[in-house]
């Protein structure tokens, strides 16, 4: 009988530890292989548990090692496979064109085994390429010709950006395997999202006693009450997990309640999918919205109702809130400013190995693959920050260089609530709600000094706008749960947590310069 998967895993882990111990001996001979390199030779049931402990979806993200710009400025770094590496750029005109091309020289040595390899991504504002190296020697990567004067001047000054896939070939493939289930609408996908959030954020998923759906009385819900939503499976579950990781929010979507003059309850939501599959802002009857969340939303949404504090509710101008909601009904979801609410600082908002260089490279890739999508997501927003119009992403990066600034500095410029984009005002799910709060007077008397498009979902639920006396919560709030939350969880198998809930007083320019690094997501005072 074959050994059980657990015994195989224990045996191989012991083997790895033994090999690692020998490798630390003085004058140790280079191993013909590395334990990680031979994992594919093991039975799948033994290899995957080990790989799962070594890698994660984050390993898909390349790490910026530097930029090569000239033979006189040699770049040095340690790779995942080769521990000693250097690179430099040689300009030439083999193509006979006006600005010629270049050769990127990369010398790799000191491999930790005979079977490993390093994967690299090379990027300029105009292109993204990749290559891999197996042998200890000098390698070259050719840029036959530059895309004109702009790329030539950029590379001369800033160089070609070099990114390392830190997990190597096998680790990258495993990371791909780990990313795939995050977006699948299966139990496997749900468990993968839970595991990702537990590992990278320290989130907990404690099962609640049944019933997992609350018998709600709409009479107890009022205009302005906030809905925090967390989806943990399917397309939106995977997207939200990554969004939560970078922003520190324990919810990935939001909506807001409104009552009309006849007492009918409605839900305002930015990010509602219409019949054409477009994400828009919509104002829906509560019954329609709630029926969808109960019976048609296959992302297993966990939903919490955050009632406004009586003093906050007394300030809430319901007429102004409705006027704002109607003015935005049917408009597109706010993609333009979605990433800018998260990035406030040059280096305090990027969980490793994310950084501004990688963000620029991802934008470059999307700019080539789907230029219309890229223009909608960030090009117009970057132009707003520069005070320019119509510049493409490469032109934006070149313009930044001309001004003696940097891309990471550009990303930190606060979004302005009154900026008008080609399709109107841009409001993400949470910006839509906070703009409504602003119109309804909740940020008075300092509303003019607050840009709510700079707020993340976490920033919203930490505002001290909500009920702080559990005796005033509706009787059905957290019905059947032996743990009484400070808000009302109305749907979900797992108990929701909102760290910092209802704790932050408003102040001028809040959330414009706040770091947000996992796992603690600590923020500076009055940032």
Short mmCIF file of C-alpha atoms in Angstrom, two decimals:
data_model
loop_
_atom_site.label_atom_id
_atom_site.label_comp_id
_atom_site.label_asym_id
_atom_site.label_seq_id
_atom_site.Cartn_x
_atom_site.Cartn_y
_atom_site.Cartn_z
CA UNK A 1 0.00 0.00 0.00
CA UNK A 2 1.34 3.46 -0.94
CA UNK A 3 2.18 5.90 1.85
CA UNK A 4 -0.58 8.33 2.73
CA UNK A 5 -0.29 11.93 1.42
CA UNK A 6 0.53 13.17 4.91
CA UNK A 7 3.36 10.67 5.37
CA UNK A 8 4.80 11.53 1.96
CA UNK A 9 4.68 15.21 2.80
CA UNK A 10 6.39 14.69 6.16
CA UNK A 11 9.08 12.52 4.54
CA UNK A 12 9.83 15.06 1.85
CA UNK A 13 9.82 17.99 4.25
CA UNK A 14 12.37 16.09 6.36
CA UNK A 15 14.41 15.56 3.19
CA UNK A 16 14.28 19.29 2.42
CA UNK A 17 15.45 20.19 5.92
CA UNK A 18 18.32 17.71 5.67
CA UNK A 19 19.46 19.08 2.31
CA UNK A 20 19.19 22.64 3.61
CA UNK A 21 21.36 21.72 6.57
CA UNK A 22 24.08 20.26 4.34
CA UNK A 23 24.01 23.36 2.14
CA UNK A 24 25.03 25.49 5.13
CA UNK A 25 28.23 23.48 5.76
CA UNK A 26 31.55 25.22 4.98
CA UNK A 27 32.80 24.61 1.42
CA UNK A 28 29.52 22.90 0.55
CA UNK A 29 29.32 21.64 -3.00
CA UNK A 30 26.54 23.11 -5.15
CA UNK A 31 23.61 20.73 -5.19
CA UNK A 32 22.62 19.16 -8.50
CA UNK A 33 19.03 20.16 -7.74
CA UNK A 34 17.01 22.17 -5.25
CA UNK A 35 14.21 20.47 -3.26
CA UNK A 36 11.68 22.83 -4.83
CA UNK A 37 12.88 21.91 -8.32
CA UNK A 38 11.99 18.22 -7.96
CA UNK A 39 8.49 18.71 -6.57
CA UNK A 40 6.88 17.88 -9.93
CA UNK A 41 8.47 14.42 -9.71
CA UNK A 42 6.56 13.67 -6.52
CA UNK A 43 3.02 12.28 -6.49
CA UNK A 44 0.59 15.18 -6.81
CA UNK A 45 -0.95 14.53 -3.39
CA UNK A 46 2.48 15.00 -1.82
CA UNK A 47 3.69 17.92 -3.93
CA UNK A 48 0.70 20.24 -3.66
CA UNK A 49 0.59 20.51 0.17
CA UNK A 50 4.29 21.44 0.14
CA UNK A 51 3.86 23.93 -2.67
CA UNK A 52 0.87 25.46 -0.94
CA UNK A 53 3.04 26.15 2.09
CA UNK A 54 5.78 27.73 -0.03
CA UNK A 55 3.83 29.89 -2.47
CA UNK A 56 0.71 31.99 -2.75
CA UNK A 57 -1.12 34.10 -5.33
CA UNK A 58 1.09 37.03 -4.31
CA UNK A 59 4.01 35.17 -5.93
CA UNK A 60 2.51 36.07 -9.31
CA UNK A 61 3.63 39.64 -8.73
CA UNK A 62 7.09 40.45 -10.09
CA UNK A 63 9.49 42.43 -7.93
CA UNK A 64 11.23 45.54 -9.27
CA UNK A 65 15.01 45.11 -9.09
CA UNK A 66 16.06 48.30 -10.89
CA UNK A 67 16.49 49.98 -14.27
CA UNK A 68 19.34 49.59 -16.77
CA UNK A 69 20.17 52.71 -18.75
CA UNK A 70 23.85 52.68 -19.85
CA UNK A 71 27.10 50.64 -19.80
CA UNK A 72 28.46 53.09 -17.23
CA UNK A 73 25.65 52.43 -14.74
CA UNK A 74 25.67 48.70 -13.95
CA UNK A 75 22.72 47.33 -11.99
CA UNK A 76 23.32 44.54 -9.44
CA UNK A 77 20.84 42.31 -7.56
CA UNK A 78 20.18 38.84 -6.12
CA UNK A 79 17.76 36.64 -8.03
CA UNK A 80 15.54 33.74 -7.02
CA UNK A 81 17.77 31.21 -8.81
CA UNK A 82 20.97 33.11 -9.60
CA UNK A 83 22.29 34.92 -6.56
CA UNK A 84 24.68 37.25 -8.42
CA UNK A 85 23.34 39.29 -11.34
CA UNK A 86 24.34 42.42 -13.23
CA UNK A 87 22.71 44.32 -16.09
CA UNK A 88 23.52 47.26 -18.35
CA UNK A 89 22.09 48.80 -21.52
CA UNK A 90 23.98 49.24 -24.79
CA UNK A 91 22.48 51.59 -27.38
CA UNK A 92 23.04 50.85 -31.10
CA UNK A 93 21.53 51.43 -34.53
CA UNK A 94 21.51 48.00 -36.11
CA UNK A 95 18.07 48.76 -37.54
CA UNK A 96 19.27 51.86 -39.37
CA UNK A 97 16.32 53.86 -38.03
CA UNK A 98 16.37 57.43 -36.74
CA UNK A 99 16.70 56.53 -33.06
CA UNK A 100 18.06 52.99 -33.32
CA UNK A 101 17.57 50.31 -30.69
CA UNK A 102 19.44 48.72 -27.82
CA UNK A 103 20.76 45.54 -26.25
CA UNK A 104 20.05 44.75 -22.63
CA UNK A 105 22.95 42.72 -21.21
CA UNK A 106 22.21 40.49 -18.22
CA UNK A 107 24.98 38.44 -16.63
CA UNK A 108 23.75 35.75 -14.22
CA UNK A 109 25.85 33.52 -11.94
CA UNK A 110 25.96 31.67 -8.60
CA UNK A 111 22.87 29.52 -9.19
CA UNK A 112 21.62 27.72 -6.10
CA UNK A 113 21.02 24.54 -8.12
CA UNK A 114 21.51 23.08 -11.61
CA UNK A 115 17.82 22.94 -12.42
CA UNK A 116 16.50 26.34 -11.36
CA UNK A 117 15.78 29.31 -13.60
CA UNK A 118 14.96 32.99 -13.23
CA UNK A 119 12.04 34.67 -15.01
CA UNK A 120 12.22 38.37 -15.84
CA UNK A 121 9.88 41.06 -17.16
CA UNK A 122 11.33 44.10 -18.99
CA UNK A 123 9.26 47.25 -19.34
CA UNK A 124 9.30 50.75 -20.79
CA UNK A 125 6.25 53.03 -21.09
CA UNK A 126 5.79 51.64 -24.61
CA UNK A 127 6.28 47.88 -24.23
CA UNK A 128 6.50 44.93 -21.85
CA UNK A 129 8.59 41.84 -22.69
CA UNK A 130 9.88 38.82 -20.80
CA UNK A 131 12.67 36.22 -20.83
CA UNK A 132 14.05 33.41 -18.67
CA UNK A 133 17.60 32.23 -17.93
CA UNK A 134 18.88 28.72 -17.14
CA UNK A 135 22.64 29.01 -17.64
CA UNK A 136 25.28 30.99 -15.74
CA UNK A 137 26.61 33.34 -18.40
CA UNK A 138 25.95 36.68 -20.05
CA UNK A 139 22.58 36.86 -21.81
CA UNK A 140 21.23 39.57 -24.08
CA UNK A 141 17.77 40.87 -24.83
CA UNK A 142 17.31 42.90 -28.02
CA UNK A 143 15.20 46.00 -28.55
CA UNK A 144 15.48 46.17 -32.33
CA UNK A 145 14.28 49.76 -32.50
CA UNK A 146 12.73 52.30 -30.17
CA UNK A 147 9.18 53.54 -30.69
CA UNK A 148 10.46 56.99 -31.60
CA UNK A 149 12.21 59.83 -29.84
CA UNK A 150 10.04 59.67 -26.73
CA UNK A 151 10.94 56.07 -25.85
CA UNK A 152 14.60 56.64 -26.80
CA UNK A 153 14.88 59.67 -24.51
CA UNK A 154 13.01 57.90 -21.71
CA UNK A 155 15.28 54.84 -21.75
CA UNK A 156 18.40 57.04 -21.94
CA UNK A 157 17.31 58.86 -18.78
CA UNK A 158 15.28 56.31 -16.84
CA UNK A 159 16.36 52.99 -18.31
CA UNK A 160 14.52 49.74 -18.97
CA UNK A 161 12.73 48.56 -15.82
CA UNK A 162 13.63 45.01 -14.79
CA UNK A 163 11.27 42.85 -12.72
CA UNK A 164 12.04 39.45 -11.20
CA UNK A 165 9.45 36.71 -10.78
CA UNK A 166 10.67 35.85 -7.28
CA UNK A 167 8.98 32.46 -7.12
CA UNK A 168 10.76 31.17 -10.22
CA UNK A 169 9.15 29.02 -12.90
CA UNK A 170 7.63 26.40 -10.64
CA UNK A 171 6.53 28.86 -7.99
CA UNK A 172 4.93 31.10 -10.61
CA UNK A 173 3.01 28.16 -12.06
CA UNK A 174 1.91 27.22 -8.57
CA UNK A 175 0.85 30.81 -7.89
CA UNK A 176 -1.22 30.69 -11.07
CA UNK A 177 -2.81 27.51 -9.73
CA UNK A 178 -3.54 29.32 -6.46
CA UNK A 179 -4.98 32.42 -8.16
CA UNK A 180 -7.37 30.47 -10.38
CA UNK A 181 -9.68 29.23 -7.60
CA UNK A 182 -10.03 32.73 -6.11
CA UNK A 183 -12.27 33.57 -9.07
CA UNK A 184 -14.14 30.26 -9.36
CA UNK A 185 -17.71 29.96 -8.21
CA UNK A 186 -17.10 26.78 -6.22
CA UNK A 187 -16.52 25.64 -2.66
CA UNK A 188 -12.86 25.34 -3.61
CA UNK A 189 -12.91 28.99 -4.66
CA UNK A 190 -14.59 30.09 -1.45
CA UNK A 191 -12.06 28.22 0.70
CA UNK A 192 -9.23 29.72 -1.36
CA UNK A 193 -10.49 33.26 -0.75
CA UNK A 194 -10.89 32.57 2.95
CA UNK A 195 -7.38 31.11 3.10
CA UNK A 196 -5.92 34.09 1.22
CA UNK A 197 -7.53 36.63 3.58
CA UNK A 198 -6.52 34.67 6.67
CA UNK A 199 -2.92 34.42 5.49
CA UNK A 200 -2.37 37.93 4.14
CA UNK A 201 -4.66 40.05 6.34
CA UNK A 202 -5.05 38.05 9.53
CA UNK A 203 -8.81 37.91 8.97
CA UNK A 204 -10.84 35.33 10.88
CA UNK A 205 -13.83 33.40 9.62
CA UNK A 206 -15.82 32.15 12.60
CA UNK A 207 -19.03 30.36 11.70
CA UNK A 208 -22.23 31.89 13.05
CA UNK A 209 -25.08 29.86 14.46
CA UNK A 210 -28.01 29.51 12.09
CA UNK A 211 -30.12 31.16 10.77
CA UNK A 212 -27.63 32.84 8.46
CA UNK A 213 -30.30 35.20 7.11
CA UNK A 214 -32.05 37.72 9.37
CA UNK A 215 -35.79 38.23 9.38
CA UNK A 216 -35.67 41.98 8.81
CA UNK A 217 -38.31 44.58 9.56
CA UNK A 218 -37.87 47.42 7.06
CA UNK A 219 -39.59 49.78 9.50
CA UNK A 220 -36.35 49.75 11.52
CA UNK A 221 -34.16 50.78 8.56
CA UNK A 222 -33.71 54.47 7.80
CA UNK A 223 -32.33 56.77 5.14
CA UNK A 224 -28.55 56.88 5.25
CA UNK A 225 -28.07 53.48 6.89
CA UNK A 226 -24.95 51.89 5.41
CA UNK A 227 -24.67 48.38 3.92
CA UNK A 228 -21.22 46.72 4.07
CA UNK A 229 -20.93 43.69 1.79
CA UNK A 230 -18.23 41.03 1.58
CA UNK A 231 -18.24 38.51 -1.29
CA UNK A 232 -16.07 35.43 -0.94
CA UNK A 233 -16.49 33.35 -4.08
CA UNK A 234 -16.73 33.72 -7.86
CA UNK A 235 -15.52 36.57 -10.03
CA UNK A 236 -16.32 39.28 -7.50
CA UNK A 237 -15.09 37.21 -4.59
CA UNK A 238 -11.61 36.96 -6.11
CA UNK A 239 -11.51 40.62 -7.06
CA UNK A 240 -12.65 41.70 -3.60
CA UNK A 241 -10.03 39.53 -1.87
CA UNK A 242 -7.26 41.36 -3.73
CA UNK A 243 -8.93 44.72 -3.08
CA UNK A 244 -9.20 43.96 0.64
CA UNK A 245 -5.55 42.92 0.78
CA UNK A 246 -4.22 46.17 -0.69
CA UNK A 247 -6.62 48.52 1.12
CA UNK A 248 -7.10 46.85 4.51
CA UNK A 249 -10.90 46.87 4.20
CA UNK A 250 -12.82 43.88 5.57
CA UNK A 251 -15.66 44.50 3.13
CA UNK A 252 -15.43 44.73 -0.64
CA UNK A 253 -18.66 46.43 -1.67
CA UNK A 254 -21.15 48.89 -0.23
CA UNK A 255 -24.68 50.23 -0.69
CA UNK A 256 -26.91 52.72 1.12
CA UNK A 257 -30.55 52.78 2.24
CA UNK A 258 -33.06 55.51 1.36
CA UNK A 259 -36.72 55.94 2.30
CA UNK A 260 -39.06 57.97 0.16
CA UNK A 261 -41.84 60.28 1.30
CA UNK A 262 -44.27 57.35 1.39
CA UNK A 263 -42.03 55.28 3.63
CA UNK A 264 -40.90 52.86 0.92
CA UNK A 265 -37.36 51.58 1.37
CA UNK A 266 -34.84 51.79 -1.49
CA UNK A 267 -31.17 50.88 -1.96
CA UNK A 268 -28.65 53.09 -3.76
CA UNK A 269 -25.75 51.12 -5.22
CA UNK A 270 -22.80 52.06 -7.40
CA UNK A 271 -21.71 48.86 -9.13
CA UNK A 272 -25.09 47.34 -9.95
CA UNK A 273 -24.94 45.19 -13.07
CA UNK A 274 -27.68 46.12 -15.56
CA UNK A 275 -29.22 43.95 -18.28
CA UNK A 276 -26.39 44.79 -20.69
CA UNK A 277 -23.76 43.60 -18.21
CA UNK A 278 -22.62 47.16 -17.49
CA UNK A 279 -21.77 48.29 -13.96
CA UNK A 280 -23.84 51.37 -13.21
CA UNK A 281 -25.25 53.42 -10.35
CA UNK A 282 -28.81 52.34 -9.56
CA UNK A 283 -31.54 53.10 -7.05
CA UNK A 284 -33.57 49.93 -6.49
CA UNK A 285 -36.56 48.98 -4.33
CA UNK A 286 -35.35 47.19 -1.20
CA UNK A 287 -37.42 44.07 -1.95
CA UNK A 288 -35.82 43.72 -5.39
CA UNK A 289 -32.30 44.27 -4.07
CA UNK A 290 -32.73 41.95 -1.07
CA UNK A 291 -34.34 39.19 -3.15
CA UNK A 292 -31.32 39.26 -5.49
CA UNK A 293 -28.87 39.05 -2.59
CA UNK A 294 -30.77 36.16 -1.05
CA UNK A 295 -31.45 34.05 -4.12
CA UNK A 296 -29.44 35.17 -7.15
CA UNK A 297 -26.08 36.46 -5.93
CA UNK A 298 -23.82 33.42 -6.27
CA UNK A 299 -20.80 35.13 -4.63
CA UNK A 300 -22.04 34.11 -1.13
CA UNK A 301 -22.37 37.72 0.05
CA UNK A 302 -22.01 38.51 3.74
CA UNK A 303 -23.97 41.67 4.51
CA UNK A 304 -23.98 44.00 7.50
CA UNK A 305 -26.36 46.89 8.13
CA UNK A 306 -24.67 49.85 9.84
CA UNK A 307 -27.44 52.09 11.28
CA UNK A 308 -26.67 55.78 11.59
CA UNK A 309 -26.42 57.23 15.10
CA UNK A 310 -29.56 59.21 16.08
CA UNK A 311 -27.55 62.47 16.15
CA UNK A 312 -26.14 61.73 12.71
CA UNK A 313 -29.58 60.83 11.41
CA UNK A 314 -30.93 64.13 12.71
CA UNK A 315 -28.35 65.96 10.54
CA UNK A 316 -29.08 63.83 7.47
CA UNK A 317 -30.87 65.96 4.85
CA UNK A 318 -33.05 63.35 3.19
CA UNK A 319 -34.22 65.70 0.43
CA UNK A 320 -30.65 66.55 -0.60
CA UNK A 321 -29.70 62.86 -0.46
CA UNK A 322 -32.51 61.92 -2.82
CA UNK A 323 -31.63 64.75 -5.21
CA UNK A 324 -28.07 63.50 -5.38
CA UNK A 325 -29.13 59.84 -5.83
CA UNK A 326 -31.52 60.72 -8.67
CA UNK A 327 -28.85 62.85 -10.38
CA UNK A 328 -26.47 59.86 -10.41
CA UNK A 329 -28.99 57.10 -11.20
CA UNK A 330 -27.98 55.22 -14.37
CA UNK A 331 -24.49 56.72 -14.63
CA UNK A 332 -21.40 54.50 -14.98
CA UNK A 333 -19.58 53.05 -11.99
CA UNK A 334 -16.57 55.16 -10.97
CA UNK A 335 -13.67 53.27 -12.51
CA UNK A 336 -11.66 56.46 -13.05
CA UNK A 337 -10.75 56.95 -9.42
CA UNK A 338 -11.00 53.38 -8.11
CA UNK A 339 -7.27 52.82 -7.53
CA UNK A 340 -6.48 56.37 -6.40
CA UNK A 341 -8.47 56.15 -3.16
CA UNK A 342 -6.10 53.36 -2.14
CA UNK A 343 -2.75 54.97 -3.11
CA UNK A 344 -1.98 57.91 -0.81
CA UNK A 345 1.78 57.64 -0.24
CA UNK A 346 4.84 56.85 -2.36
CA UNK A 347 5.64 53.59 -0.59
CA UNK A 348 3.22 53.08 2.31
CA UNK A 349 0.29 51.59 0.38
CA UNK A 350 1.98 48.83 -1.63
CA UNK A 351 2.08 45.39 0.03
CA UNK A 352 5.38 43.76 -1.08
CA UNK A 353 6.21 43.06 -3.84
CA UNK A 354 3.81 45.68 -5.20
CA UNK A 355 5.25 49.12 -5.92
CA UNK A 356 4.70 52.06 -8.26
CA UNK A 357 7.04 50.55 -10.87
CA UNK A 358 4.87 47.44 -11.04
CA UNK A 359 1.68 49.51 -11.21
CA UNK A 360 3.13 51.43 -14.16
CA UNK A 361 4.07 48.18 -15.91
CA UNK A 362 0.63 46.66 -15.39
CA UNK A 363 -0.87 49.84 -16.81
CA UNK A 364 1.48 49.58 -19.80
CA UNK A 365 0.34 46.00 -20.47
CA UNK A 366 -3.34 46.95 -20.33
CA UNK A 367 -2.68 50.03 -22.43
CA UNK A 368 -1.48 47.72 -25.21
CA UNK A 369 -4.06 44.97 -24.78
CA UNK A 370 -7.18 47.06 -24.15
CA UNK A 371 -6.49 50.76 -24.75
CA UNK A 372 -10.12 51.78 -24.22
CA UNK A 373 -10.23 49.97 -20.88
CA UNK A 374 -6.93 51.56 -19.82
CA UNK A 375 -8.16 55.01 -20.79
CA UNK A 376 -11.28 54.52 -18.68
CA UNK A 377 -9.41 53.12 -15.68
CA UNK A 378 -6.53 55.57 -15.30
CA UNK A 379 -5.45 57.64 -18.32
CA UNK A 380 -7.98 60.40 -17.81
CA UNK A 381 -7.35 60.42 -14.05
CA UNK A 382 -3.59 60.73 -14.61
CA UNK A 383 -4.20 63.64 -16.99
CA UNK A 384 -6.32 65.32 -14.31
CA UNK A 385 -3.39 65.11 -11.92
CA UNK A 386 -1.01 66.60 -14.49
CA UNK A 387 -3.41 69.29 -15.64
CA UNK A 388 -3.20 67.93 -19.19
CA UNK A 389 -5.72 66.52 -21.66
CA UNK A 390 -5.64 63.54 -23.95
CA UNK A 391 -2.18 62.24 -23.11
CA UNK A 392 -1.76 58.48 -23.51
CA UNK A 393 -0.08 56.50 -20.76
CA UNK A 394 3.36 56.59 -22.47
CA UNK A 395 2.95 60.34 -23.00
CA UNK A 396 2.02 60.74 -19.32
CA UNK A 397 5.16 58.92 -18.20
CA UNK A 398 7.33 61.00 -20.53
CA UNK A 399 5.67 64.22 -19.33
CA UNK A 400 6.39 63.27 -15.71
CA UNK A 401 10.05 62.80 -16.63
CA UNK A 402 10.16 66.21 -18.31
CA UNK A 403 8.81 67.84 -15.16
CA UNK A 404 11.43 66.19 -12.98
CA UNK A 405 8.78 64.31 -11.02
CA UNK A 406 8.01 60.59 -10.70
CA UNK A 407 5.13 58.24 -11.35
CA UNK A 408 4.85 57.24 -7.69
CA UNK A 409 4.48 60.92 -6.75
CA UNK A 410 1.78 61.41 -9.41
CA UNK A 411 -0.26 58.51 -8.00
CA UNK A 412 -0.41 60.18 -4.58
CA UNK A 413 -2.08 63.42 -5.76
CA UNK A 414 -5.53 63.43 -4.07
CA UNK A 415 -8.63 62.93 -6.18
CA UNK A 416 -10.98 65.93 -6.22
CA UNK A 417 -14.71 65.34 -5.77
CA UNK A 418 -15.62 67.99 -8.34
CA UNK A 419 -13.51 66.55 -11.18
CA UNK A 420 -15.65 65.84 -14.24
CA UNK A 421 -14.61 63.00 -16.52
CA UNK A 422 -15.77 62.29 -20.07
CA UNK A 423 -18.75 60.34 -18.69
CA UNK A 424 -19.45 62.67 -15.76
CA UNK A 425 -18.53 62.50 -12.09
CA UNK A 426 -16.72 59.30 -11.16
CA UNK A 427 -17.87 57.54 -7.99
CA UNK A 428 -16.96 54.05 -6.85
CA UNK A 429 -19.37 52.16 -4.60
CA UNK A 430 -18.19 53.87 -1.42
CA UNK A 431 -17.57 57.29 -3.01
CA UNK A 432 -21.21 57.32 -4.17
CA UNK A 433 -22.41 56.87 -0.58
CA UNK A 434 -20.02 59.38 0.92
CA UNK A 435 -20.86 61.96 -1.75
CA UNK A 436 -24.48 61.46 -0.71
CA UNK A 437 -23.49 61.93 2.94
CA UNK A 438 -21.63 65.07 1.93
CA UNK A 439 -24.67 66.46 0.08
CA UNK A 440 -26.85 65.49 3.04
CA UNK A 441 -24.72 67.56 5.44
CA UNK A 442 -22.90 64.86 7.42
CA UNK A 443 -19.47 66.36 6.73
CA UNK A 444 -20.50 69.90 7.65
CA UNK A 445 -19.01 72.31 8.61
CA UNK A 446 -15.74 71.12 7.02
CA UNK A 447 -17.19 69.45 3.90
CA UNK A 448 -15.25 71.71 1.53
CA UNK A 449 -11.95 70.42 2.94
CA UNK A 450 -12.79 66.73 2.53
CA UNK A 451 -12.48 64.77 -0.72
CA UNK A 452 -14.59 61.64 -0.21
CA UNK A 453 -13.28 60.12 -3.46
CA UNK A 454 -10.06 59.57 -1.43
CA UNK A 455 -11.89 57.25 1.01
CA UNK A 456 -11.66 53.47 0.88
CA UNK A 457 -14.40 51.20 2.22
CA UNK A 458 -12.42 50.86 5.45
CA UNK A 459 -12.25 54.66 5.73
CA UNK A 460 -16.03 54.78 5.43
CA UNK A 461 -16.99 52.22 8.07
CA UNK A 462 -14.49 53.66 10.57
CA UNK A 463 -16.25 57.07 10.50
CA UNK A 464 -18.03 57.72 13.81
CA UNK A 465 -21.37 58.21 12.06
CA UNK A 466 -22.95 55.00 13.28
CA UNK A 467 -24.89 53.71 16.26
CA UNK A 468 -22.72 53.15 19.35
CA UNK A 469 -25.42 51.99 21.77
CA UNK A 470 -26.34 48.35 21.23
CA UNK A 471 -29.61 48.79 23.12
CA UNK A 472 -30.85 51.03 20.29
CA UNK A 473 -30.13 48.48 17.57
CA UNK A 474 -33.22 46.74 16.10
CA UNK A 475 -34.44 43.71 18.08
CA UNK A 476 -33.75 41.43 15.10
CA UNK A 477 -30.14 42.66 14.87
CA UNK A 478 -27.71 39.69 15.08
CA UNK A 479 -30.72 37.50 15.82
CA UNK A 480 -29.69 34.06 17.05
CA UNK A 481 -25.98 34.87 17.39
CA UNK A 482 -24.46 34.48 20.84
CA UNK A 483 -21.89 37.18 19.97
CA UNK A 484 -23.47 40.61 19.73
CA UNK A 485 -21.74 42.73 17.09
CA UNK A 486 -21.88 46.56 17.26
CA UNK A 487 -23.69 46.47 13.88
CA UNK A 488 -26.33 44.21 12.37
CA UNK A 489 -25.14 41.28 10.29
CA UNK A 490 -28.13 40.31 8.19
CA UNK A 491 -26.67 37.62 5.94
CA UNK A 492 -23.73 35.26 5.93
CA UNK A 493 -22.36 31.99 7.28
CA UNK A 494 -19.30 33.63 8.87
CA UNK A 495 -19.27 36.41 11.43
CA UNK A 496 -18.20 39.69 9.82
CA UNK A 497 -15.50 41.85 11.39
CA UNK A 498 -14.88 45.53 10.70
CA UNK A 499 -11.72 46.57 12.60
CA UNK A 500 -11.81 50.20 13.74
CA UNK A 501 -15.57 50.38 13.19
CA UNK A 502 -17.22 53.70 14.13
CA UNK A 503 -14.07 55.18 15.68
CA UNK A 504 -12.86 58.06 13.48
CA UNK A 505 -13.94 61.69 13.81
CA UNK A 506 -13.88 63.76 10.65
CA UNK A 507 -11.09 66.30 10.10
CA UNK A 508 -9.90 68.41 7.14
CA UNK A 509 -8.11 66.58 4.32
CA UNK A 510 -8.63 63.21 5.98
CA UNK A 511 -7.45 60.06 4.23
CA UNK A 512 -5.33 61.94 1.70
CA UNK A 513 -1.90 60.75 2.98
CA UNK A 514 -2.58 57.49 4.83
CA UNK A 515 -0.39 54.37 4.64
CA UNK A 516 -2.12 50.96 4.57
CA UNK A 517 0.32 48.06 4.78
CA UNK A 518 -0.72 44.56 5.89
CA UNK A 519 -1.20 42.88 8.21
CA UNK A 520 -1.92 45.70 10.72
CA UNK A 521 -2.79 48.47 8.22
CA UNK A 522 -1.62 51.08 10.74
CA UNK A 523 -2.33 54.68 9.81
CA UNK A 524 -0.56 57.86 10.82
CA UNK A 525 -2.48 60.31 12.98
CA UNK A 526 -4.47 62.90 11.00
CA UNK A 527 -3.15 61.56 7.70
#
